Coordinates of N, CA and C in Angstrom, one line a residue:
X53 N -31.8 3.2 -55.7 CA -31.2 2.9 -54.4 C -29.9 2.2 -54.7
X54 N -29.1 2.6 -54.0 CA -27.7 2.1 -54.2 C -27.5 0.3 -53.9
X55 N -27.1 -0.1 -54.3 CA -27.3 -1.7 -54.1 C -25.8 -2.2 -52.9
X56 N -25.1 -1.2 -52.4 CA -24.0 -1.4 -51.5 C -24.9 -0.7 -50.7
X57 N -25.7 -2.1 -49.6 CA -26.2 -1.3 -48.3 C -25.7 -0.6 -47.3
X58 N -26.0 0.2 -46.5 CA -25.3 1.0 -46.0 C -24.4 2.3 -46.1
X59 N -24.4 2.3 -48.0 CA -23.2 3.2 -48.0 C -22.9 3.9 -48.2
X60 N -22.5 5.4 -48.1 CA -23.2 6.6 -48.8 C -21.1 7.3 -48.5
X61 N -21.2 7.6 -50.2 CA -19.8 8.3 -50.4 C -19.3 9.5 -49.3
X62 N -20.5 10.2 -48.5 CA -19.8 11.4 -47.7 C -19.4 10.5 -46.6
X63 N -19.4 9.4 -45.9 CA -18.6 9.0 -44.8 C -17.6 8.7 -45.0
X64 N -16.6 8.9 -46.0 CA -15.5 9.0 -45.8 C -14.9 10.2 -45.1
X65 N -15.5 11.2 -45.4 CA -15.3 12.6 -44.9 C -16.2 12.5 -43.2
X66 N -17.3 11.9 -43.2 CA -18.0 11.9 -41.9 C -17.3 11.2 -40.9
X67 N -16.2 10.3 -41.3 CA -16.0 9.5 -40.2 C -14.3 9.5 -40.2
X68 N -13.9 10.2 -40.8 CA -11.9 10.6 -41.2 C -11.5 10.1 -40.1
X69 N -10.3 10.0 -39.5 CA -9.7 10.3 -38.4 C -9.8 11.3 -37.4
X70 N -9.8 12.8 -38.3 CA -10.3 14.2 -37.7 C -11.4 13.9 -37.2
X71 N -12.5 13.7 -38.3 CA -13.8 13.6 -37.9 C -14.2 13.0 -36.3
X72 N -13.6 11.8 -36.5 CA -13.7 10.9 -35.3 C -13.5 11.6 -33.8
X73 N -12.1 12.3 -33.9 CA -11.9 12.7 -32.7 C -12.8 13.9 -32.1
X74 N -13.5 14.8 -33.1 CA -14.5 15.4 -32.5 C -16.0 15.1 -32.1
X75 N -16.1 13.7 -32.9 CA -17.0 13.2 -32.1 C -17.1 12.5 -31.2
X76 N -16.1 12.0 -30.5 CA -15.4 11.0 -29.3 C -16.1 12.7 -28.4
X77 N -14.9 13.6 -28.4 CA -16.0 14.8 -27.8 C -17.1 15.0 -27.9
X78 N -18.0 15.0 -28.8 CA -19.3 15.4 -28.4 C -20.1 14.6 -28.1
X79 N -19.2 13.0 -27.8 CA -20.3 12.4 -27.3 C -20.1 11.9 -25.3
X80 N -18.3 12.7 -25.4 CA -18.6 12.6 -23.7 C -19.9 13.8 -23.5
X81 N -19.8 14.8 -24.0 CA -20.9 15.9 -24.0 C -22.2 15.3 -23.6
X82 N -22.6 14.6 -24.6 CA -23.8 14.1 -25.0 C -24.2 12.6 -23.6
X83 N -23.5 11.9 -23.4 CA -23.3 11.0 -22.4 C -24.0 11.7 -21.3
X84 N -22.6 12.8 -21.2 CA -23.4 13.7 -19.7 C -24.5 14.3 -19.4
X85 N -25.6 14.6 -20.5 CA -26.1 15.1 -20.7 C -27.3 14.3 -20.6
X86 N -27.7 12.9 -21.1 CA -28.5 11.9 -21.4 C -28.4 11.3 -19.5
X87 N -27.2 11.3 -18.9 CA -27.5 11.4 -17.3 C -27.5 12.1 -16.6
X88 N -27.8 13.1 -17.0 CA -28.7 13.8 -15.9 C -30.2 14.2 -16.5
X89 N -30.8 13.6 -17.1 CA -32.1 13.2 -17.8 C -32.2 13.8 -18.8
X90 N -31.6 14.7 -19.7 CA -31.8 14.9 -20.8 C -32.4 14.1 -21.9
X91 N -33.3 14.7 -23.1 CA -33.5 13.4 -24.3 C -32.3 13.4 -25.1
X92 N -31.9 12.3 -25.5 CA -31.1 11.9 -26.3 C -30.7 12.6 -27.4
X93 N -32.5 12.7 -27.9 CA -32.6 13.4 -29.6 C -32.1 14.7 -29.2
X94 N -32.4 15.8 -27.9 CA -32.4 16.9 -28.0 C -31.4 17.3 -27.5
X95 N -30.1 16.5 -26.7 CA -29.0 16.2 -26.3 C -28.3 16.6 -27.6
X96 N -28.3 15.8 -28.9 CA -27.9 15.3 -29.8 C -27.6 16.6 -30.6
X97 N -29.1 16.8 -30.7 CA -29.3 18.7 -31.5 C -28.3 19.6 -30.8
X98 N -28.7 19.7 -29.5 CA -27.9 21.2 -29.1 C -26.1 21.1 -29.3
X99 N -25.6 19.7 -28.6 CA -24.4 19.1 -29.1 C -23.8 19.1 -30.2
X100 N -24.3 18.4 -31.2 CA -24.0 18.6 -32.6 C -24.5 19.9 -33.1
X101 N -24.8 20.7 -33.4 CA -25.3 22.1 -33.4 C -23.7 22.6 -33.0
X102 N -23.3 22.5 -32.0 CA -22.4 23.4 -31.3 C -20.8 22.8 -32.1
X103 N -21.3 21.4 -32.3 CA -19.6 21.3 -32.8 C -19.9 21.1 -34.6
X104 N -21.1 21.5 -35.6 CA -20.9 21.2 -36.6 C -21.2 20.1 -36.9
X105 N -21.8 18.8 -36.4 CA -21.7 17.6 -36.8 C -22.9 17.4 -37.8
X106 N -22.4 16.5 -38.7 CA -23.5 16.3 -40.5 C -24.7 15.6 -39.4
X107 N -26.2 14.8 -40.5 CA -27.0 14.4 -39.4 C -26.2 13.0 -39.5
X108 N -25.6 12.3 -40.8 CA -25.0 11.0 -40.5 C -24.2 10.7 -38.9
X109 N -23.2 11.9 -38.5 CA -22.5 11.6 -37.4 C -23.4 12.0 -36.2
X110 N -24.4 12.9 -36.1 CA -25.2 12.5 -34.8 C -25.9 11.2 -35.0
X111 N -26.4 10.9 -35.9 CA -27.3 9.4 -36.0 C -26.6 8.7 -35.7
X112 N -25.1 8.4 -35.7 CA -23.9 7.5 -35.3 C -23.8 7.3 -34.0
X113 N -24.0 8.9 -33.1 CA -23.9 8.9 -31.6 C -24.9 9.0 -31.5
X114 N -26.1 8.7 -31.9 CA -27.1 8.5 -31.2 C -27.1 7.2 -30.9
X115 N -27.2 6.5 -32.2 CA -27.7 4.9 -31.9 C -25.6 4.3 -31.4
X116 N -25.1 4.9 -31.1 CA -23.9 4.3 -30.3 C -24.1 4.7 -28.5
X117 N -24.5 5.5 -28.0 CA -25.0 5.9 -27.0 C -26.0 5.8 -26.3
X118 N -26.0 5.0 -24.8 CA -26.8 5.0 -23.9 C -27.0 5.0 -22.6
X119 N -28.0 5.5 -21.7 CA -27.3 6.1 -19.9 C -26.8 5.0 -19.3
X120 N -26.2 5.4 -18.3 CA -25.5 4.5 -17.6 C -26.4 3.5 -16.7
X121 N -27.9 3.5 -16.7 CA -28.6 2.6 -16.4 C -29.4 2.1 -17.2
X122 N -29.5 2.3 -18.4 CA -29.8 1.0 -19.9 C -28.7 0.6 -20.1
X123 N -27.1 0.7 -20.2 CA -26.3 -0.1 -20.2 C -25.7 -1.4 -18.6
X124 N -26.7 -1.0 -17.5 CA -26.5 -2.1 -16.5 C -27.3 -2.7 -17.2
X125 N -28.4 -2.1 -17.1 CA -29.8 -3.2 -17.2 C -29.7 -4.2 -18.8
X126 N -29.0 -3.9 -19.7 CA -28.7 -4.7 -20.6 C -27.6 -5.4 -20.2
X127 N -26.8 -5.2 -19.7 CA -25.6 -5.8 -19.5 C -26.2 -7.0 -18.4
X128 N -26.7 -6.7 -17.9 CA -27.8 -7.5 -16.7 C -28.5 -8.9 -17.5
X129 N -29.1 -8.8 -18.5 CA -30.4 -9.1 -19.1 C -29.4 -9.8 -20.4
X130 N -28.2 -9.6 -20.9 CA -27.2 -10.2 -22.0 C -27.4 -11.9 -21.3
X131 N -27.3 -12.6 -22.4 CA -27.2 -14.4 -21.9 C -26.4 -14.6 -23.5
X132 N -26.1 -16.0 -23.5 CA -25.5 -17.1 -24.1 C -26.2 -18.2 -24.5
X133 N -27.6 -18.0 -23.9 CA -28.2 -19.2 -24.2 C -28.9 -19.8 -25.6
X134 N -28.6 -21.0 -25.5 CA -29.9 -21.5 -26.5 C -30.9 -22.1 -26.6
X135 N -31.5 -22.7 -27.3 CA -32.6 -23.2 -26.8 C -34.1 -22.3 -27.7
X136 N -35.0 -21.7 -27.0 CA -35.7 -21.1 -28.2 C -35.2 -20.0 -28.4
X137 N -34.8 -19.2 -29.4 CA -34.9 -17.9 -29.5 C -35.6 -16.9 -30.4
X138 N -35.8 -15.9 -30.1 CA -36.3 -15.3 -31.1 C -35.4 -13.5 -31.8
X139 N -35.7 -14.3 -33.2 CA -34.7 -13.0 -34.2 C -35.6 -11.6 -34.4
X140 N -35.2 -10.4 -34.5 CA -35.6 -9.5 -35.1 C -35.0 -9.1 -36.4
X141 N -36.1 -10.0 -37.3 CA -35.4 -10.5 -38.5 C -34.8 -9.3 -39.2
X142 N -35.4 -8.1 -39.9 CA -34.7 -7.2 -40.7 C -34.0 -6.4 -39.7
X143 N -34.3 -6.3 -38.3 CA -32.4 -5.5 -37.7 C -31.2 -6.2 -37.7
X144 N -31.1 -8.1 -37.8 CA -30.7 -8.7 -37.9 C -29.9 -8.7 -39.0
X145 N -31.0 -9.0 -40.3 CA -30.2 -9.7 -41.7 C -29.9 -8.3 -42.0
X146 N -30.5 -6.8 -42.3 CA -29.8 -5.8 -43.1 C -28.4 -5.3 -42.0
X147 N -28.4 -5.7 -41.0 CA -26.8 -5.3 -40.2 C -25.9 -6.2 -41.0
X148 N -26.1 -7.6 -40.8 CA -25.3 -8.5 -41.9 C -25.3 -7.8 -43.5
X149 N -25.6 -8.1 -43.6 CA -25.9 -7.0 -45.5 C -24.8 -5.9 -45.1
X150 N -24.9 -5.2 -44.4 CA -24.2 -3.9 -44.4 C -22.5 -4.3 -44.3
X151 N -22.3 -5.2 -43.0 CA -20.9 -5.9 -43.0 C -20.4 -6.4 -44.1
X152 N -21.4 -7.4 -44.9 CA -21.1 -8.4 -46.0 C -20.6 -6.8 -47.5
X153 N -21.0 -5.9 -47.3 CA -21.0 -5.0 -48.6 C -19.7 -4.2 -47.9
X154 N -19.0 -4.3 -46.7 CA -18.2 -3.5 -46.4 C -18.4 -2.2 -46.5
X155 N -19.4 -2.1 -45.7 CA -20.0 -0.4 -45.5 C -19.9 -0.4 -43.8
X156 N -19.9 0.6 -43.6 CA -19.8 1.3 -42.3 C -20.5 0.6 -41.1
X157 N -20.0 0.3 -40.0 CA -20.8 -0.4 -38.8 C -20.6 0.3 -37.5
X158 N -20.5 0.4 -36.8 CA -20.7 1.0 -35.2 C -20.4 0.0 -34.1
X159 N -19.7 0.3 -33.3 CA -19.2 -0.3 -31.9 C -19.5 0.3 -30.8
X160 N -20.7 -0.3 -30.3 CA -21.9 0.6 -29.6 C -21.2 0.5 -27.7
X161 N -22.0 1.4 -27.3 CA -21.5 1.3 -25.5 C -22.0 0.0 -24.9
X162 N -23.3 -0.7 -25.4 CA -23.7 -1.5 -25.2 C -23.4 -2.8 -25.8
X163 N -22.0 -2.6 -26.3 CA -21.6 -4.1 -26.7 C -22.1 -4.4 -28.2
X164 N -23.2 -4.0 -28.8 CA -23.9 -4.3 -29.9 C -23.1 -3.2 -31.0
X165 N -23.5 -3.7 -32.3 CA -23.0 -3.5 -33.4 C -24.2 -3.4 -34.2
X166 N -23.7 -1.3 -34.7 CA -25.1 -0.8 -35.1 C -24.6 -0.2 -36.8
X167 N -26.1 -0.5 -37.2 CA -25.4 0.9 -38.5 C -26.3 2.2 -38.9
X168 N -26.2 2.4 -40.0 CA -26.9 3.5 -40.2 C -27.8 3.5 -41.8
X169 N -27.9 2.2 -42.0 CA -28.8 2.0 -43.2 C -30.2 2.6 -43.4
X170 N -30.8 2.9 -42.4 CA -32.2 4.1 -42.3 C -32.8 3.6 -43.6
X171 N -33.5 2.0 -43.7 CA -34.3 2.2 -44.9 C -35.8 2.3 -44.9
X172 N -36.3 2.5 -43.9 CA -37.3 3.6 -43.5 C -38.7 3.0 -43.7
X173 N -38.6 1.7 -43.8 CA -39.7 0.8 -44.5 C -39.6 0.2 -46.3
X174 N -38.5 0.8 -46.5 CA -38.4 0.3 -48.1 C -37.0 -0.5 -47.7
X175 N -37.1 -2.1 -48.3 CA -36.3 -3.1 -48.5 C -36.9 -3.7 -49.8
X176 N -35.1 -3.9 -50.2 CA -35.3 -5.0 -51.8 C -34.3 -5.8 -50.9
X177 N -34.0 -7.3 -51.9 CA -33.4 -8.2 -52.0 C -31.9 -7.6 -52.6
X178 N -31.1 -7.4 -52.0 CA -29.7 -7.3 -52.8 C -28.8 -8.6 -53.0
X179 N -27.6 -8.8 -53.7 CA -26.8 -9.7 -53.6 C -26.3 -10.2 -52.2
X180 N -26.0 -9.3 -51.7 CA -25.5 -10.2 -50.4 C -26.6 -10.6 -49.3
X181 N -27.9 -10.0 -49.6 CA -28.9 -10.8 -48.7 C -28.7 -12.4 -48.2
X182 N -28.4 -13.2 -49.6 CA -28.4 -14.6 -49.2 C -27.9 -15.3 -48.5
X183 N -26.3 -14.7 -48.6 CA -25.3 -15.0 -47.8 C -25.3 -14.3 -46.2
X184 N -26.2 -13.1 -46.1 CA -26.7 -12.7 -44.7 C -27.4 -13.6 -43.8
X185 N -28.8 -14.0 -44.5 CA -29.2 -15.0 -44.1 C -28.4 -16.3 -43.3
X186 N -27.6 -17.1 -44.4 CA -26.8 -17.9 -44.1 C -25.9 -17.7 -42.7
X187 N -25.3 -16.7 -43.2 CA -24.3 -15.8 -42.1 C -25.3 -16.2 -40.2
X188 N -26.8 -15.6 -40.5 CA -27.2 -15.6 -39.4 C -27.4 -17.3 -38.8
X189 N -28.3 -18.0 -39.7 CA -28.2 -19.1 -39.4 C -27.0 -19.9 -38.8
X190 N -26.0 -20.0 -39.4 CA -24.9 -20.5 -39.1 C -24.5 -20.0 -38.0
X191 N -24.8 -18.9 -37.2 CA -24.6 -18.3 -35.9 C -25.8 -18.6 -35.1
X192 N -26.6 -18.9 -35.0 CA -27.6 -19.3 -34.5 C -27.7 -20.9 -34.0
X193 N -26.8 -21.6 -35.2 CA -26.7 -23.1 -34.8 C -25.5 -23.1 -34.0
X194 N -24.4 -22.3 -34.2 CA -23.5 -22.1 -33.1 C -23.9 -21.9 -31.7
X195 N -24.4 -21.4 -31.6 CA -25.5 -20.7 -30.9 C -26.5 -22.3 -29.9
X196 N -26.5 -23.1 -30.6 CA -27.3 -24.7 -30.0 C -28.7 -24.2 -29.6
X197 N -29.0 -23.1 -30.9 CA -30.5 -23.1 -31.3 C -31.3 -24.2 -31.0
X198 N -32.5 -24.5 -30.5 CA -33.4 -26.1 -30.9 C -34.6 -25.0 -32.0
X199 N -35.0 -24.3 -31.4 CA -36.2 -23.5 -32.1 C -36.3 -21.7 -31.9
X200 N -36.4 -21.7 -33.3 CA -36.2 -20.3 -33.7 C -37.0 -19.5 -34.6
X201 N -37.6 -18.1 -33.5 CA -38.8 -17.3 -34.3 C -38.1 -16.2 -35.1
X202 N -38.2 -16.1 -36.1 CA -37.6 -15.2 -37.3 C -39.1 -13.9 -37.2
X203 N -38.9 -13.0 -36.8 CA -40.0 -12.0 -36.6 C -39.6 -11.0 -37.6
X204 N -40.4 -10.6 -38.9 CA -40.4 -9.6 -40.1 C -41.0 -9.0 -40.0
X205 N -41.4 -7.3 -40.1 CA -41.9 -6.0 -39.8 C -42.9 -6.5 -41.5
X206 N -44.2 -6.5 -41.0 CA -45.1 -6.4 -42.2 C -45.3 -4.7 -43.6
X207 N -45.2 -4.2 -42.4 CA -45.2 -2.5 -43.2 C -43.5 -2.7 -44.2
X208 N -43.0 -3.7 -44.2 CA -41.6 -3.0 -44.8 C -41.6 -3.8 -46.1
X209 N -41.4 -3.2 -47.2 CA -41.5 -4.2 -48.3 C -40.6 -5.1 -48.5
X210 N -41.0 -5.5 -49.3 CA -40.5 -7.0 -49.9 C -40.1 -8.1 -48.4
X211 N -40.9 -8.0 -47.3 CA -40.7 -8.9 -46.3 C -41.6 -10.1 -46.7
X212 N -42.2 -10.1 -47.8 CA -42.5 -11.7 -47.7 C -41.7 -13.2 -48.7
X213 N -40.2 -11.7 -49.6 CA -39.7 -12.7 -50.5 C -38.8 -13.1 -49.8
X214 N -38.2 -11.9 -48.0 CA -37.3 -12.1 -47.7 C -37.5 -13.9 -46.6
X215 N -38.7 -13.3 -46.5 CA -39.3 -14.9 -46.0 C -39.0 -16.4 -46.6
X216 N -39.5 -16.3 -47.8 CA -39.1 -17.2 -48.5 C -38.0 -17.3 -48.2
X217 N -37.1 -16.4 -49.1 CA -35.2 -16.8 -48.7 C -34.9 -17.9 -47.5
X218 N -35.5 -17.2 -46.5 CA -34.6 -17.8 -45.1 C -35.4 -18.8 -45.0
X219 N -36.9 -19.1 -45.2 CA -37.6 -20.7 -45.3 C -36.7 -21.5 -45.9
X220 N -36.2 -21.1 -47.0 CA -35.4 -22.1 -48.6 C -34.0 -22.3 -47.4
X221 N -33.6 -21.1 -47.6 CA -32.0 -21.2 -46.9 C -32.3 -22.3 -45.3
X222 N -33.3 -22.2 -44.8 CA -33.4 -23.4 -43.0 C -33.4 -24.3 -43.5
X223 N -33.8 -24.9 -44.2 CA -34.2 -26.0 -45.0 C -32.6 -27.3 -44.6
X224 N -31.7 -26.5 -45.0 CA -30.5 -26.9 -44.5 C -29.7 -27.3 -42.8
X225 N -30.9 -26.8 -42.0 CA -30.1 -26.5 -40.6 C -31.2 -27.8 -40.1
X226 N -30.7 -28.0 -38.6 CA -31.7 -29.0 -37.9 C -32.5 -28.4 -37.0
X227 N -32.4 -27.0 -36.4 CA -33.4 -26.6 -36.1 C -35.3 -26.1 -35.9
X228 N -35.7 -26.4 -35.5 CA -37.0 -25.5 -35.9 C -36.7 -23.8 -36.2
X229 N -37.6 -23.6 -37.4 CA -37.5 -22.5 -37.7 C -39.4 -21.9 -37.8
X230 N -39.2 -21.3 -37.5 CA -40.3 -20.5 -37.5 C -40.9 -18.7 -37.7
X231 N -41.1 -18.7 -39.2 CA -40.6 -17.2 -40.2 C -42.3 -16.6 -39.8
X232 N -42.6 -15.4 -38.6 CA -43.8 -14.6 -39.2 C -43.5 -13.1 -39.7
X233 N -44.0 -13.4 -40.3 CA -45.0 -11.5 -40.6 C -46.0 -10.8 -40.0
X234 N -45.3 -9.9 -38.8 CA -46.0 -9.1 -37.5 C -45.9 -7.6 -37.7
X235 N -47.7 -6.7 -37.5 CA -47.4 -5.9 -37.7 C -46.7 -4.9 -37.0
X236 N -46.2 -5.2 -36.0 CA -45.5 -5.0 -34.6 C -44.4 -5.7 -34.1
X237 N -43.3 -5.3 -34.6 CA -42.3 -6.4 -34.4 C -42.0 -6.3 -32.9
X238 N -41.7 -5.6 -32.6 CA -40.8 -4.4 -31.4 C -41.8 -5.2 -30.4
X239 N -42.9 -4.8 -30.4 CA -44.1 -5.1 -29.2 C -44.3 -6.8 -29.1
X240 N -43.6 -7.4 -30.2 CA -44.1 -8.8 -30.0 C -43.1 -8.9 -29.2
X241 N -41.6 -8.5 -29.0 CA -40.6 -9.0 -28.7 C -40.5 -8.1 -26.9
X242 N -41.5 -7.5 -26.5 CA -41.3 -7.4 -25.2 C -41.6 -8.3 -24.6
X243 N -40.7 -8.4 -23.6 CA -41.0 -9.5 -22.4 C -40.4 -10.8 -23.2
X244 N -39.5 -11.3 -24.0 CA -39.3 -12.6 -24.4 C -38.0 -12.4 -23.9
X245 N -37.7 -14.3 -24.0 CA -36.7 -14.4 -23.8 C -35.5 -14.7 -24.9
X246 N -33.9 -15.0 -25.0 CA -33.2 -15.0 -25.5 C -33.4 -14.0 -27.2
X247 N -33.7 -13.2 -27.1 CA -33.5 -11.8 -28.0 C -32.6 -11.7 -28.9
X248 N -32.8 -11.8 -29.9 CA -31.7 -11.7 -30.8 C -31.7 -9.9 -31.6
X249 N -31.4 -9.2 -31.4 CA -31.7 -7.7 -31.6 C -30.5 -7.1 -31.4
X250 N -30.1 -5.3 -32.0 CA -29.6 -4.3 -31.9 C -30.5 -3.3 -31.5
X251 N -31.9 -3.6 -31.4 CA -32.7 -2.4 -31.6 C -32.7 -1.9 -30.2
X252 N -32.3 -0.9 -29.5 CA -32.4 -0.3 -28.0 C -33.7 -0.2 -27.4
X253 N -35.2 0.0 -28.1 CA -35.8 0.1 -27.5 C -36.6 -1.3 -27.2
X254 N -36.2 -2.6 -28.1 CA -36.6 -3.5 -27.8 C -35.6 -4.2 -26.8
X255 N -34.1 -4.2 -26.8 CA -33.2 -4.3 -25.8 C -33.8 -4.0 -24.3
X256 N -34.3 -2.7 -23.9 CA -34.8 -2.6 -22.6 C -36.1 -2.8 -22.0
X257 N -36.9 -3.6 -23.3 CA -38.1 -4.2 -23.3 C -38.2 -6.3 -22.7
X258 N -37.3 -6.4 -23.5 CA -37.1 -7.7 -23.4 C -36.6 -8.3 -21.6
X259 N -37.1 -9.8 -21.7 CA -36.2 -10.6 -20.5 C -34.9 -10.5 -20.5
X260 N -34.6 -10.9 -22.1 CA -33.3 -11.4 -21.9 C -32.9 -11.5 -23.6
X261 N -31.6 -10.7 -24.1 CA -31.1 -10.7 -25.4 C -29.4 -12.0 -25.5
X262 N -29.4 -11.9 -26.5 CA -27.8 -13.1 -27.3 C -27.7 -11.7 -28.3
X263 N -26.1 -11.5 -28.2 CA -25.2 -10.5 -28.7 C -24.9 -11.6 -30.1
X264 N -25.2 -11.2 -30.9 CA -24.7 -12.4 -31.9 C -24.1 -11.4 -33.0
X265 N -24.0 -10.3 -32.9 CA -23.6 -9.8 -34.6 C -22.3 -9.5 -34.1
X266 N -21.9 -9.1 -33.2 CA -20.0 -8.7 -32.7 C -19.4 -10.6 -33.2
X267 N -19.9 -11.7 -32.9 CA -19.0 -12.5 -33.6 C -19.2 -13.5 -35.1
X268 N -20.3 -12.5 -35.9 CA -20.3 -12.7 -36.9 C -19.1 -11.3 -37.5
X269 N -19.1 -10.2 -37.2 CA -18.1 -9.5 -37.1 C -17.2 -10.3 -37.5
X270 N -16.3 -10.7 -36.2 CA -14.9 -11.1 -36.0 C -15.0 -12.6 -37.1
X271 N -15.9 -13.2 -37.3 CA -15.3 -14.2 -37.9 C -15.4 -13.9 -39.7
X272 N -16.2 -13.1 -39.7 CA -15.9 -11.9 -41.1 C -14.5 -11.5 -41.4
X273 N -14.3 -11.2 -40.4 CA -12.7 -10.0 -40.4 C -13.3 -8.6 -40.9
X274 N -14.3 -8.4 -40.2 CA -14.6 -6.6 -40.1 C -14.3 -6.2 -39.2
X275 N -14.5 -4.8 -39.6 CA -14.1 -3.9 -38.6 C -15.5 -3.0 -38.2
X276 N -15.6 -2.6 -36.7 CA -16.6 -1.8 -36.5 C -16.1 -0.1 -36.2
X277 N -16.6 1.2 -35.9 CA -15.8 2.3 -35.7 C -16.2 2.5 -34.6
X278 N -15.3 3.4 -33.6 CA -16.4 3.8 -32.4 C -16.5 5.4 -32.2
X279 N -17.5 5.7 -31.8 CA -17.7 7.6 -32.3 C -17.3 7.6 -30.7
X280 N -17.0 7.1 -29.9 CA -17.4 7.5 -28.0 C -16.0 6.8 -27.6
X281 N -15.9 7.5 -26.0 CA -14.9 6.9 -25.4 C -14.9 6.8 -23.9

């Protein structure tokens, strides 16, 4: 496995300048398509089918794209607050990882910042993990966290060293921290409040989500791309 998360040599070619502008097209396609009830996935196929797109650049408009009534109802349900919250720890730290390795990110309709790491249940510890961690914490205390649930997908490996890590790494902050291993991340996180996630299907599950990875972004000095317009 490549140890630069996120990165895979054909997106240079998948995401060009060229490339881009024909996906900005296929995703007004695809937009219009998802409202007037079409599925996403099948939206995606017939669309990308028709203009040639690799599966990297539909997977890009897929998870960059959503109808125009999951982007109220999130935009609805978006807060600032702090106080308790809870993280969905590996959509959280491997987004950071991916930024920190300067690999490819997404500038979603929904304000969130997505990528395309697809590790499918297999995670190791790389070099920039630690400093992800950190990255998150340190945004979290900005943030005027008091207490904070770190939620890790049990099925995904190495989730109990990544535990450790971020137990050793709180150790430093004043908040409560609180790291489990659930075998259901997604389902713990319906119905809570202050959300810390990219994930869409737990976004329109939840009370209420904190946009936190667009200003770990900017105070990075990254850049995100946008496939839509």
């Amino acid at each position: 496995m490549n140890a630069k998360r996120g990165y895979v040599p054909e997106d240079e070619r998948n995401f060009s300048i060229n490339a881009l502008e024909t996906m900005k097209t296929a995703s007004r396609h695809i937009f219009y398509l998802i409202n007037e009830g079409y599925d996403l996935k099948s939206a995606s196929v017939f669309v990308g089918n028709h203009f040639l797109l690799s599966e990297r650049q539909r997977l890009a408009i897929m998870r960059s794209l959503a109808t125009r009534e999951q982007l109220e109802n999130r935009r609805a349900k978006e807060t600032t607050a702090g106080g308790e919250i809870w993280v969905d720890g590996f959509n959280m730290i491997i987004t950071l990882e991916v930024l920190l390795c300067d690999s490819i990110l997404f500038s979603c309709m929904d304000h969130t910042i997505r990528d395309l790491a697809a590790l499918r249940g297999t995670y190791r510890i790389i070099p920039e993990t630690a400093g992800a961690v950190r990255m998150l914490l340190d945004a979290l205390k900005e943030n005027n966290a008091e207490s904070v649930h770190v939620l890790l997908d049990e099925p995904v490996s190495n989730s109990g060293r990544l535990k450790t890590l971020i137990a050793e790494t709180g150790e430093d902050y004043s908040f409560d921290l609180d790291i489990q291993i659930q075998k259901d991340v997604d389902r713990e996180l319906y119905g809570k409040e202050n959300v810390i996630t990219s994930d869409s299907v737990i976004l329109d599950h939840c009370s209420s989500w904190i946009n936190l990875t667009p200003g770990c972004l900017e105070k990075h000095g990254g850049q995100a791309i946008r496939v839509w317009e």
